[in-house]
mmCIF file of C-alpha atoms in Angstrom:
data_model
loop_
_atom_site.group_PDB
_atom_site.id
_atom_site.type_symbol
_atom_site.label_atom_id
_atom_site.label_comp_id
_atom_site.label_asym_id
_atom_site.label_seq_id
_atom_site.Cartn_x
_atom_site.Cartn_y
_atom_site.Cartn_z
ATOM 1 C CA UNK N 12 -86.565 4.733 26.839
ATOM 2 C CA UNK N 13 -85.058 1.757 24.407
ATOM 3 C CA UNK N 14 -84.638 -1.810 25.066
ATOM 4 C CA UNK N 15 -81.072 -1.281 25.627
ATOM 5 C CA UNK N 16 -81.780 1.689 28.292
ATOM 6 C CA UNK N 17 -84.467 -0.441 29.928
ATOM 7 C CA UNK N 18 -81.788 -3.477 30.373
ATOM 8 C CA UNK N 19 -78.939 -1.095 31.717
ATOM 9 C CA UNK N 20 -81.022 0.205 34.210
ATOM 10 C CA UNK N 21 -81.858 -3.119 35.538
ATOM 11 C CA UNK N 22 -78.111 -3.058 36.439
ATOM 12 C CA UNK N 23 -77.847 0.440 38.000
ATOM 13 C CA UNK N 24 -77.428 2.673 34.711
ATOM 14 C CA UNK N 25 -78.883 5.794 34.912
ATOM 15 C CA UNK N 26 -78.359 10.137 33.456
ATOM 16 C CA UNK N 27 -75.578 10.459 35.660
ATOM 17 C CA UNK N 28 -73.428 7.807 33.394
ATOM 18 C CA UNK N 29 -75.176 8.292 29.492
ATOM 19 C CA UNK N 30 -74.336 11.991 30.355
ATOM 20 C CA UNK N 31 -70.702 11.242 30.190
ATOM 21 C CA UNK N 32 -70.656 9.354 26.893
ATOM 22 C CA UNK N 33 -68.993 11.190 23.902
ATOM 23 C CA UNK N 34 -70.794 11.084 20.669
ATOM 24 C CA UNK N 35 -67.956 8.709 19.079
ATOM 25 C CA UNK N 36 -68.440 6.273 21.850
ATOM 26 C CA UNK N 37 -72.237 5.172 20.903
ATOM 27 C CA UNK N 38 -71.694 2.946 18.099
ATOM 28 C CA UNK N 39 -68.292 1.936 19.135
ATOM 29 C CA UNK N 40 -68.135 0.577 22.454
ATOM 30 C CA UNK N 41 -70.602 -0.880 25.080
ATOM 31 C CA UNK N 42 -70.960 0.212 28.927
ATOM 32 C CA UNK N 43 -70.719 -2.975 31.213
ATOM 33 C CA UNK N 44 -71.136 -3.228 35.127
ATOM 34 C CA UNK N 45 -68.270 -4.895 37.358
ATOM 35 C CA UNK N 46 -70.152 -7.669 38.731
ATOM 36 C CA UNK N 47 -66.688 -9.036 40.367
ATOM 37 C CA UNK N 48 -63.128 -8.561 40.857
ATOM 38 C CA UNK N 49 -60.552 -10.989 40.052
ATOM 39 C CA UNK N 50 -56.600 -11.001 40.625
ATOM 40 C CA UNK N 51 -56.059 -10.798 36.983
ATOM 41 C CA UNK N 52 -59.695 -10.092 35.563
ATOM 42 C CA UNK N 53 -62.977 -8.512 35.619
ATOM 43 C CA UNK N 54 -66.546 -10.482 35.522
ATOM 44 C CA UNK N 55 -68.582 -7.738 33.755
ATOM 45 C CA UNK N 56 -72.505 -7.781 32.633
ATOM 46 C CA UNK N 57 -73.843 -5.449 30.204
ATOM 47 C CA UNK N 58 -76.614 -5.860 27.333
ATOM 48 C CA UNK N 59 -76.258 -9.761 26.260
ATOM 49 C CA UNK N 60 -72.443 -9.557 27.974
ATOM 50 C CA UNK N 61 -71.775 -11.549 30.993
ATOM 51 C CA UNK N 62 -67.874 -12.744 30.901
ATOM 52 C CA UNK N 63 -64.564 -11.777 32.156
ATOM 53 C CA UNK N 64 -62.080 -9.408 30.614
ATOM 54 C CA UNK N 65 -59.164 -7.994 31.185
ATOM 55 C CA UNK N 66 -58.794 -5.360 34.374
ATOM 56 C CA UNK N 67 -58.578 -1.898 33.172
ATOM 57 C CA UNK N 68 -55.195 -0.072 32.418
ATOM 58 C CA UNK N 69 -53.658 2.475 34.853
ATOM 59 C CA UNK N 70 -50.914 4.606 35.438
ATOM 60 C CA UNK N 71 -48.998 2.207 38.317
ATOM 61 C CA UNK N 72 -49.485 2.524 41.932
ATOM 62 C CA UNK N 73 -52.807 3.988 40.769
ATOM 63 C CA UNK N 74 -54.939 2.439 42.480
ATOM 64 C CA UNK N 75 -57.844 5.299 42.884
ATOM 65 C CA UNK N 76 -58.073 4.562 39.161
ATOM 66 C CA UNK N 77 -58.597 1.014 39.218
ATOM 67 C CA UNK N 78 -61.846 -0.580 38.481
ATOM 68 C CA UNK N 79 -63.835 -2.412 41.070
ATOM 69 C CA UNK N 80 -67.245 -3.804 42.002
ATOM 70 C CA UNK N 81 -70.000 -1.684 41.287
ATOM 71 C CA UNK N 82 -67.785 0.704 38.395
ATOM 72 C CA UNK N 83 -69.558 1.305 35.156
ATOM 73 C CA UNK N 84 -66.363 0.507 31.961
ATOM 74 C CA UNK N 85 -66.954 0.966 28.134
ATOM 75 C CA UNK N 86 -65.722 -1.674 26.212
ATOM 76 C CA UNK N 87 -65.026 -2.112 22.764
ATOM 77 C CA UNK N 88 -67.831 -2.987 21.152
ATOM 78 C CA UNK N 89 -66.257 -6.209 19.137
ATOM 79 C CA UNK N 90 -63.122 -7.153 21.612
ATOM 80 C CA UNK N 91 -64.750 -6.102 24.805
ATOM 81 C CA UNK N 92 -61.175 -4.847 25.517
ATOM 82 C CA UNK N 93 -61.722 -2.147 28.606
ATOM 83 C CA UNK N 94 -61.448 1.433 27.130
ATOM 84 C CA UNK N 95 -61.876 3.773 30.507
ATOM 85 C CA UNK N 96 -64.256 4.110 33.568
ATOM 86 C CA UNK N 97 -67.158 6.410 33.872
ATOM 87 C CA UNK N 98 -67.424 8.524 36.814
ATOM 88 C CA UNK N 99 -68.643 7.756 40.198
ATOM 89 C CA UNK N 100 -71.211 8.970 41.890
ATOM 90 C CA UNK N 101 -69.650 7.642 45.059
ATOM 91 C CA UNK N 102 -66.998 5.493 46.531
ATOM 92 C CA UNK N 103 -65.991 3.452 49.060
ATOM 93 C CA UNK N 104 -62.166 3.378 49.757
ATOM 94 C CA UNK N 105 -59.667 2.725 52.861
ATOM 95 C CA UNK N 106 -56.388 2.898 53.715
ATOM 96 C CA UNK N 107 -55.170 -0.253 53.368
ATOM 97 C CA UNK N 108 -54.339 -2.934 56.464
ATOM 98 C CA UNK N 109 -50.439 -2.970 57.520
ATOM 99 C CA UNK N 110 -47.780 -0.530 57.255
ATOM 100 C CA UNK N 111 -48.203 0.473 53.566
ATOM 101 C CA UNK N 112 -49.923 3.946 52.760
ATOM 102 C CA UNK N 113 -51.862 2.555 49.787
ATOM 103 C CA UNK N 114 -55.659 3.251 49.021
ATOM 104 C CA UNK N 115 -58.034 0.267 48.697
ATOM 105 C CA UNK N 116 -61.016 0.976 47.112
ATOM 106 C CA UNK N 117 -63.995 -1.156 48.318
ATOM 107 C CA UNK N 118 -67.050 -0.948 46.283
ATOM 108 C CA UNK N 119 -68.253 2.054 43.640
ATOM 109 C CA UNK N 120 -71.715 3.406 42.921
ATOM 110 C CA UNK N 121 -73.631 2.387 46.027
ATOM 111 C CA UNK N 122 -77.229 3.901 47.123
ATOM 112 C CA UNK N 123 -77.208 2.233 50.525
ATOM 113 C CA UNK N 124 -74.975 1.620 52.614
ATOM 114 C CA UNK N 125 -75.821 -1.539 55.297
ATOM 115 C CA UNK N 126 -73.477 -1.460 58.759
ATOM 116 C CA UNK N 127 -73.824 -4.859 59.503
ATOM 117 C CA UNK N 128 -73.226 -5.029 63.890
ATOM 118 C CA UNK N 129 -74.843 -7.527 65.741
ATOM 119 C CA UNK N 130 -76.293 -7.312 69.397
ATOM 120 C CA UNK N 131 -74.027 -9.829 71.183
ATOM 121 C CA UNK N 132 -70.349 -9.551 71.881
ATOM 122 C CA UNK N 133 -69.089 -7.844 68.629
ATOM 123 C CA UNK N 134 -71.090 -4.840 69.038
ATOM 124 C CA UNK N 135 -68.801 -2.052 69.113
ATOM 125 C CA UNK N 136 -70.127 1.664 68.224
ATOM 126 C CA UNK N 137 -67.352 3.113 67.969
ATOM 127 C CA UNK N 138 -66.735 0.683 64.938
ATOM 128 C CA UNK N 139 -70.269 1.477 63.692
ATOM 129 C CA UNK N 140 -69.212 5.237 63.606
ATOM 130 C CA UNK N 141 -66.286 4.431 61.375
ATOM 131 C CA UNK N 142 -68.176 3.155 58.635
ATOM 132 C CA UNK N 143 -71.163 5.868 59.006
ATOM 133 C CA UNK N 144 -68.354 8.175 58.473
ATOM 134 C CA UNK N 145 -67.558 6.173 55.610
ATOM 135 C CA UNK N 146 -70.881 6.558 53.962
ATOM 136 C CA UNK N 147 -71.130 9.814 55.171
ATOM 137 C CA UNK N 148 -68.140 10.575 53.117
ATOM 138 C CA UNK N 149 -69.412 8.540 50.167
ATOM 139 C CA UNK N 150 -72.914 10.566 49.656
ATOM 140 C CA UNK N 151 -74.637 6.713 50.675
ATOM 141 C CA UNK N 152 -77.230 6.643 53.301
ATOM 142 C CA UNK N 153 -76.548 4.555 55.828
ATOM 143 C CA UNK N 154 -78.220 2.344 57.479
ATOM 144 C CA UNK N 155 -77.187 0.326 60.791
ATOM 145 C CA UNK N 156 -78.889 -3.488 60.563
ATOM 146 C CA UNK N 157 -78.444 -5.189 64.069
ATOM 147 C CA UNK N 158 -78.154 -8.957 63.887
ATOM 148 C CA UNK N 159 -78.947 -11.653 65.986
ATOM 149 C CA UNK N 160 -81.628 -10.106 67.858
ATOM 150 C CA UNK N 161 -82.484 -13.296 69.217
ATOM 151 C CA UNK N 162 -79.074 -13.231 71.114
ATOM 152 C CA UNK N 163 -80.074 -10.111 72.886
ATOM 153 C CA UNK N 164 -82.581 -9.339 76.264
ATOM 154 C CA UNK N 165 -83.779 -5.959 74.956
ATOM 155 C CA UNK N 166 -82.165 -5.411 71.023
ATOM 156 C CA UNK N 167 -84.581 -2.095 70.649
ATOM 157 C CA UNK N 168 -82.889 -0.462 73.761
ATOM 158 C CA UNK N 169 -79.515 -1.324 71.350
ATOM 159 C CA UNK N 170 -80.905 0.156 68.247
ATOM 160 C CA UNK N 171 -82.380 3.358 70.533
ATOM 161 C CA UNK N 172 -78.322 3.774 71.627
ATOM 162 C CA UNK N 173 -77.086 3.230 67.779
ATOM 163 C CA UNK N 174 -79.936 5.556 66.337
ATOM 164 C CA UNK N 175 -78.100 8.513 68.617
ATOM 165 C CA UNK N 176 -74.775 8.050 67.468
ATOM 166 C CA UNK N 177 -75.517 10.252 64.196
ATOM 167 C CA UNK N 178 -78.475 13.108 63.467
ATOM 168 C CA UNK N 179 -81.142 10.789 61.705
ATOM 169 C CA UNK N 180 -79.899 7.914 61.590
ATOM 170 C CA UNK N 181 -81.741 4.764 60.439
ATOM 171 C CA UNK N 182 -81.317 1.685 62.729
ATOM 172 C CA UNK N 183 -82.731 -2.170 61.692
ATOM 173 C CA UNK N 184 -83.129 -4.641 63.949
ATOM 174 C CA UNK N 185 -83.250 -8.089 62.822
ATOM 175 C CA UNK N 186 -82.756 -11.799 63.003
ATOM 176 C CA UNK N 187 -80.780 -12.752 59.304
ATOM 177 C CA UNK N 188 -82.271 -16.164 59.178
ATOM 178 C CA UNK N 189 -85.605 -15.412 59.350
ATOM 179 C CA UNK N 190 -87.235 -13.596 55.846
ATOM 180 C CA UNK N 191 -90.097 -11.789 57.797
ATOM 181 C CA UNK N 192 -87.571 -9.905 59.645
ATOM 182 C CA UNK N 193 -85.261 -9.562 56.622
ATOM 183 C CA UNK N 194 -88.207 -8.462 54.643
ATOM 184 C CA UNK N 195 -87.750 -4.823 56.108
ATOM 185 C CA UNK N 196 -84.714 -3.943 54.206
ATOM 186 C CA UNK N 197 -86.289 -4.685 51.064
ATOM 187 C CA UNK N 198 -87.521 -0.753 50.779
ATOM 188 C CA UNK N 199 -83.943 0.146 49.977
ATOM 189 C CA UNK N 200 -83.340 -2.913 47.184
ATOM 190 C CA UNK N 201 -85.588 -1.947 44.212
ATOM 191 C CA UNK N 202 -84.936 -2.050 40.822
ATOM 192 C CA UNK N 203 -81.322 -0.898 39.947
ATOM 193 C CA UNK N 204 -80.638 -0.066 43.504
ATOM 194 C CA UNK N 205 -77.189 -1.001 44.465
ATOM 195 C CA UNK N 206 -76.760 -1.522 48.394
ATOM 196 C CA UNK N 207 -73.589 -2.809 50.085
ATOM 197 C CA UNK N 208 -73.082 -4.870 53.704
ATOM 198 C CA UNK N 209 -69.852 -3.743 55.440
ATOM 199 C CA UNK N 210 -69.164 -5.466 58.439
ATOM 200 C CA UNK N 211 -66.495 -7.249 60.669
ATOM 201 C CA UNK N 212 -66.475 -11.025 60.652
ATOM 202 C CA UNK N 213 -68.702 -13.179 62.536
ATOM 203 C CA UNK N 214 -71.681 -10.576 62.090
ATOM 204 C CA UNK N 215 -73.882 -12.697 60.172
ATOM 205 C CA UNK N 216 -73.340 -10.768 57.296
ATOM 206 C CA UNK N 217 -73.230 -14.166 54.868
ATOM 207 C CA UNK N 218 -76.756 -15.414 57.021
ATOM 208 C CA UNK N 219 -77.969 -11.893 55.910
ATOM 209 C CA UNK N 220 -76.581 -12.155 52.453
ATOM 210 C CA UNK N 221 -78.297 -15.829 52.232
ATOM 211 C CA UNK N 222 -81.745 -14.511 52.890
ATOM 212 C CA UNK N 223 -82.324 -11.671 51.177
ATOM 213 C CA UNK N 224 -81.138 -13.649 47.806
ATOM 214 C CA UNK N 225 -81.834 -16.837 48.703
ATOM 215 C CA UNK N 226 -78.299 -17.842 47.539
ATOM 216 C CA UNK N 227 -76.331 -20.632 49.965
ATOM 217 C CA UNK N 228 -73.478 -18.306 50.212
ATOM 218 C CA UNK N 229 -71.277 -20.503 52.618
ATOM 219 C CA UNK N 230 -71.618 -19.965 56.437
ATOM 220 C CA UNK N 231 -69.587 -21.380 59.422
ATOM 221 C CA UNK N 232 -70.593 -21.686 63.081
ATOM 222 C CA UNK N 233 -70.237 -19.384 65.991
ATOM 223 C CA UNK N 234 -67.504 -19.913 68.381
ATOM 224 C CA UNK N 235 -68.953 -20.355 72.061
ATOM 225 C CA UNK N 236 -65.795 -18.961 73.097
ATOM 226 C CA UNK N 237 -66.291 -15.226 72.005
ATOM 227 C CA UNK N 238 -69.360 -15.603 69.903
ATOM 228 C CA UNK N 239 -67.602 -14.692 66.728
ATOM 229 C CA UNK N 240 -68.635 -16.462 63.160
ATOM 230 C CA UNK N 241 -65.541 -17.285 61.324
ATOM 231 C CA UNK N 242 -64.547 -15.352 58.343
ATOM 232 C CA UNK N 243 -65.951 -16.605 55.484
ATOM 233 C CA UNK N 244 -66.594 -13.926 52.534
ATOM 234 C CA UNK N 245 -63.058 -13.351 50.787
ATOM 235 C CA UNK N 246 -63.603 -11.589 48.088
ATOM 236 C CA UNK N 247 -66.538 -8.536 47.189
ATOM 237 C CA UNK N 248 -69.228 -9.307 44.839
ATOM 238 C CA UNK N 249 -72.795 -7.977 43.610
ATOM 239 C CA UNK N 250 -75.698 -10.599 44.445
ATOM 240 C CA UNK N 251 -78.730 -10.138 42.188
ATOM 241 C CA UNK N 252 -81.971 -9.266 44.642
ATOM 242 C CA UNK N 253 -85.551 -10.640 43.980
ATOM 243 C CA UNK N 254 -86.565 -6.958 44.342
ATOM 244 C CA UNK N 255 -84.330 -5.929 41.385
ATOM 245 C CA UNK N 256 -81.792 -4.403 42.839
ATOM 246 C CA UNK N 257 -78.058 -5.600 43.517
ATOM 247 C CA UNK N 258 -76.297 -6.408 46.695
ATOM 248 C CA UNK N 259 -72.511 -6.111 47.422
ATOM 249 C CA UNK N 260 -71.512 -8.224 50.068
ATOM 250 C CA UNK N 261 -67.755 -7.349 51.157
ATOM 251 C CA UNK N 262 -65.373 -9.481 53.426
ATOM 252 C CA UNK N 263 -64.914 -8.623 56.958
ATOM 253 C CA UNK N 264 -62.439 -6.101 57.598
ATOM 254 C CA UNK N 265 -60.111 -6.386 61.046
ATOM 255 C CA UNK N 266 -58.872 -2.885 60.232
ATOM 256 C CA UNK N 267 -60.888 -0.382 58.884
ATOM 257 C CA UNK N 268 -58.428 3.022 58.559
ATOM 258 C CA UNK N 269 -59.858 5.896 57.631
ATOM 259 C CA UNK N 270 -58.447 8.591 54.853
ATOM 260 C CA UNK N 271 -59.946 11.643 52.966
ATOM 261 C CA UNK N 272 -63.060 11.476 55.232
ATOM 262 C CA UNK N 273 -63.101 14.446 57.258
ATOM 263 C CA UNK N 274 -66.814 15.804 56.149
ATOM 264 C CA UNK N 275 -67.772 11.974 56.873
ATOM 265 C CA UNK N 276 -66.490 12.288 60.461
ATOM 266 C CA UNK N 277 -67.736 15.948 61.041
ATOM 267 C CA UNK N 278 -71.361 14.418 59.923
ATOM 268 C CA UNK N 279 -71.238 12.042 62.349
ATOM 269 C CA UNK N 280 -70.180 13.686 65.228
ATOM 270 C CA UNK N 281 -72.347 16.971 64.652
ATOM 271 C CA UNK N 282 -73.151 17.039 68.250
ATOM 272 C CA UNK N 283 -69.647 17.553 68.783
ATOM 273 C CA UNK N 284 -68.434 19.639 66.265
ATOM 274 C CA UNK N 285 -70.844 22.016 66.708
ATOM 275 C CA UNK N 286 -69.827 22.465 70.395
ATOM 276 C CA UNK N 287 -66.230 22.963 69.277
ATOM 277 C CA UNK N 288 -67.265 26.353 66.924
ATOM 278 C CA UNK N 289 -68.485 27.548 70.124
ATOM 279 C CA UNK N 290 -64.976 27.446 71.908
ATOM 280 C CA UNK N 291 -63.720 30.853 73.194
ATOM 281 C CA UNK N 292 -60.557 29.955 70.737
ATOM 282 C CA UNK N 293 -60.397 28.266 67.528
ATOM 283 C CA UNK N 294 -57.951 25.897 68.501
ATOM 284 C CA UNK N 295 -58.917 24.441 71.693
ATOM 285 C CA UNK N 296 -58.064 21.507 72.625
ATOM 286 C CA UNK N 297 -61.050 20.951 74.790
ATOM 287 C CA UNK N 298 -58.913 19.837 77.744
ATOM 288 C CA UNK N 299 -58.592 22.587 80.222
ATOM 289 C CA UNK N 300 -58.654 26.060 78.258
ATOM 290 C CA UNK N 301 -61.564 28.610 79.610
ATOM 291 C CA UNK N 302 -64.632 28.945 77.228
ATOM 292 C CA UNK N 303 -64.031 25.222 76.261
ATOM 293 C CA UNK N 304 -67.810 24.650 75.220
ATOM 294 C CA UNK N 305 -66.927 21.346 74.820
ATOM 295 C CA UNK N 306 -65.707 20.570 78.531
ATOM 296 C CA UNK N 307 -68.674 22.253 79.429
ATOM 297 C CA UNK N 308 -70.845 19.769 78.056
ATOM 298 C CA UNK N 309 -69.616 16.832 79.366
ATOM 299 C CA UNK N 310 -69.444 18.674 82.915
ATOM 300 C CA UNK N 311 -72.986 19.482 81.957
ATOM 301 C CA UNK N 312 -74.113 15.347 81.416
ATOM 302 C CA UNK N 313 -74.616 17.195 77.840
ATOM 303 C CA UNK N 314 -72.032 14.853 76.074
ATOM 304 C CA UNK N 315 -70.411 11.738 76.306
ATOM 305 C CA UNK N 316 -67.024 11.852 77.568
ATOM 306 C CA UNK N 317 -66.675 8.672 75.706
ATOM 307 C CA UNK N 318 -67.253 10.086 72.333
ATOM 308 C CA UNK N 319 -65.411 13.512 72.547
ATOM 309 C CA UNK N 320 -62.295 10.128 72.945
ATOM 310 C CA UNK N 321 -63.452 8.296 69.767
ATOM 311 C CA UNK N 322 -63.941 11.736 67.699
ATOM 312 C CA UNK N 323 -60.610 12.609 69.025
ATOM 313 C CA UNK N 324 -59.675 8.956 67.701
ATOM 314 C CA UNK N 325 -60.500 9.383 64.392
ATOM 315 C CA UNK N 326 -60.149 12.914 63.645
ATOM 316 C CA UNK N 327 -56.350 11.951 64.833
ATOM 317 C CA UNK N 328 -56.365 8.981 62.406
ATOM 318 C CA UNK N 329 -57.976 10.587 59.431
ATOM 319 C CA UNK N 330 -55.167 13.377 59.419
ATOM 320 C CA UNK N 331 -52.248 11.036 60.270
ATOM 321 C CA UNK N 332 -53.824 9.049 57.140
ATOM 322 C CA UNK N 333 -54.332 11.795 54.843
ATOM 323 C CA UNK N 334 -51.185 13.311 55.224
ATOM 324 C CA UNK N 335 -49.258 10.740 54.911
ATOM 325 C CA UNK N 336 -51.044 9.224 51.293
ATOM 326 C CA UNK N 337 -50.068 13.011 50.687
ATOM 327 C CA UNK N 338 -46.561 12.178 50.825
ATOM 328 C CA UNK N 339 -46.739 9.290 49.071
ATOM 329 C CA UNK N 340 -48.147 10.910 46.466
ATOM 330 C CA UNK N 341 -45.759 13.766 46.641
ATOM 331 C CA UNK N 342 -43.035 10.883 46.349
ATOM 332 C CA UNK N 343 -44.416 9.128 43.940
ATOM 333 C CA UNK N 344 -44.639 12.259 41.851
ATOM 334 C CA UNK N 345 -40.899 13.060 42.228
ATOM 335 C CA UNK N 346 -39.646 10.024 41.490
ATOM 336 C CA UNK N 347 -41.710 9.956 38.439
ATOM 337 C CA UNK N 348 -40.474 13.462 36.924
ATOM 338 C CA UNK N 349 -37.129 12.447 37.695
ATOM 339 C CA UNK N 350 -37.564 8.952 35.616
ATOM 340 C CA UNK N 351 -38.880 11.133 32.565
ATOM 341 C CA UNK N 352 -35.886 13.159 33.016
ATOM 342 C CA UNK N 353 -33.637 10.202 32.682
ATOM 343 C CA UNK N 354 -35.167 8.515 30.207
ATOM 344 C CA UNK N 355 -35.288 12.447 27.977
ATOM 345 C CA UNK N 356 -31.569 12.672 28.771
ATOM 346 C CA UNK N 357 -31.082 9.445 27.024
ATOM 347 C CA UNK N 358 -32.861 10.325 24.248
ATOM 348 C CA UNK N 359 -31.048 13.690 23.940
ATOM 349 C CA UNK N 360 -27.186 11.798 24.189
ATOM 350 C CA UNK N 361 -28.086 9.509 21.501
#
């Protein structure tokens, strides 16, 4: 392995991206890490490169193809002017918050995933199964850390409950301010590991983010009120790890809406899933029909009532989603065509 291999893969580079480099592109351009992204720029790092450029050029409204944190670009070698993106080998993406059907992407080339919940008031699981759907979806592991175990009478009975919301499942308990505790994620932040922390505000994820760098990422207090931490991350960044690898911390999302996850979703719920093949009809509705295997179940004690409603939830929200970025898209498409055609019947009258 050269120098220059050796460096890259301090940052994450590995087969999977020098496969996709055309001969041409050796000598002529550079491959750079998004450290950062910017309204109007990119912080990259690369071999001796560590400076902003210019975001990457898309088609518009393409935002699928834009760059952000964790994406691998080649530059030009002498402008450092971004050329394309290499592939992923998995994303993170969302429909984005309000009434828009727009994609935001949320982090790129992850190993580990981190679902930051904590075990006072903000637990939720049926927000921890969203985002192990996520991961599920992105080929990440995933890996539920439970803060502010201090807070809690009996945090292992919590991560016991969390462990059974999805077939192997690995479940951390700890207290972020304290390094010994901390210390047990480190297995999953080696060299040129990426992980990411996803999370809603007031999780601790910034405490957690503080430790395991040792950066004083700013922090706010806990409101006595609800026990909720103040948002305080606003924008998604890699954090350089003593163990070599990189952590992306991400802001906390109030809405996390779920699109083109369907095999993330089906992971998750397995348990119920599998029930549902063993309906007397393929499309039950697992309400009252006979041979409902699913109704059976729950009548059984077998399954959770509750989470035959929050698979229903999502599987709901995930096709609502999907179909309608698929009319966007169609949209999109159309209008497109019919600006070429315009723009060709110009041409053709002149």
């Amino acid at each position: 392995m050269t120098q220059h291999e050796t460096e890259l893969a301090e940052l994450g580079w590995r087969p999977f991206f020098s496969s996709q480099l055309e001969t041409d592109e050796l000598d002529a351009t550079t491959p750079v890490r998004v450290m950062a992204v910017h309204r109007d720029a990119l912080q990259v790092v690369g071999e001796r490169i560590d400076e902003t450029v210019p975001p990457l050029r898309t088609a518009e409204n393409d935002e699928e193809s834009a760059a952000t944190v964790g994406d691998w670009l080649l530059i030009e070698a002498t402008t450092h002017r971004p050329l394309r993106r290499l592939e992923r080998f998995s994303v993170f993406k969302r429909r984005a918050a309000g009434t828009g059907r727009r994609i935001q992407l949320i982090a790129a080339n992850v190993d580990t995933l981190f679902v930051v919940s904590s075990c006072n008031q903000d637990y939720n699981p049926a927000r921890i199964e969203r985002y192990l759907a996520l991961a599920n979806e992105a080929d990440a592991m995933p890996v539920v850390v439970l803060t502010k175990a201090d807070l809690s009478d009996d945090a292992h009975a919590l991560a016991a409950e969390v462990a059974r919301l999805s077939p192997g499942l690995l479940v951390e308990t700890v207290d972020a301010r304290e390094p010994g505790d901390v210390a047990r994620l480190a297995s999953w932040c080696g060299r040129g590991q990426t992980v990411a922390l996803v999370g809603s505000s007031g999780v601790g994820k910034s405490t957690l983010v503080n430790t395991m760098t040792g950066a004083a990422i700013a922090t706010q207090g806990i409101r006595e009120d609800d026990a909720k931490g103040r948002h305080t991350t606003t924008a998604r960044a890699l954090h350089r790890l003593p163990a070599g690898g990189w952590l992306l911390d991400t802001p906390g999302m109030r809405e996390l809406q779920l699109t083109d996850v369907r095999d993330g979703i089906d992971s998750v719920f397995d348990d119920v899933t599998a029930l549902a093949a063993s309906c007397r009809f393929a499309d039950c509705r697992h309400d009252s029909e006979p041979g409902c295997a699913v109704r059976s179940a729950i009548e059984a004690g077998d399954l959770d009532p509750d989470r035959l409603a929050r698979w229903r939830k999502l599987v709901a929200e995930e096709s609502y989603n999907r179909e309608a970025l698929h009319e966007r898209r169609s949209r999109e498409k159309a209008f497109g065509k019919m600006v070429k055609e315009v723009v060709r019947e110009k041409r053709r009258r002149r």
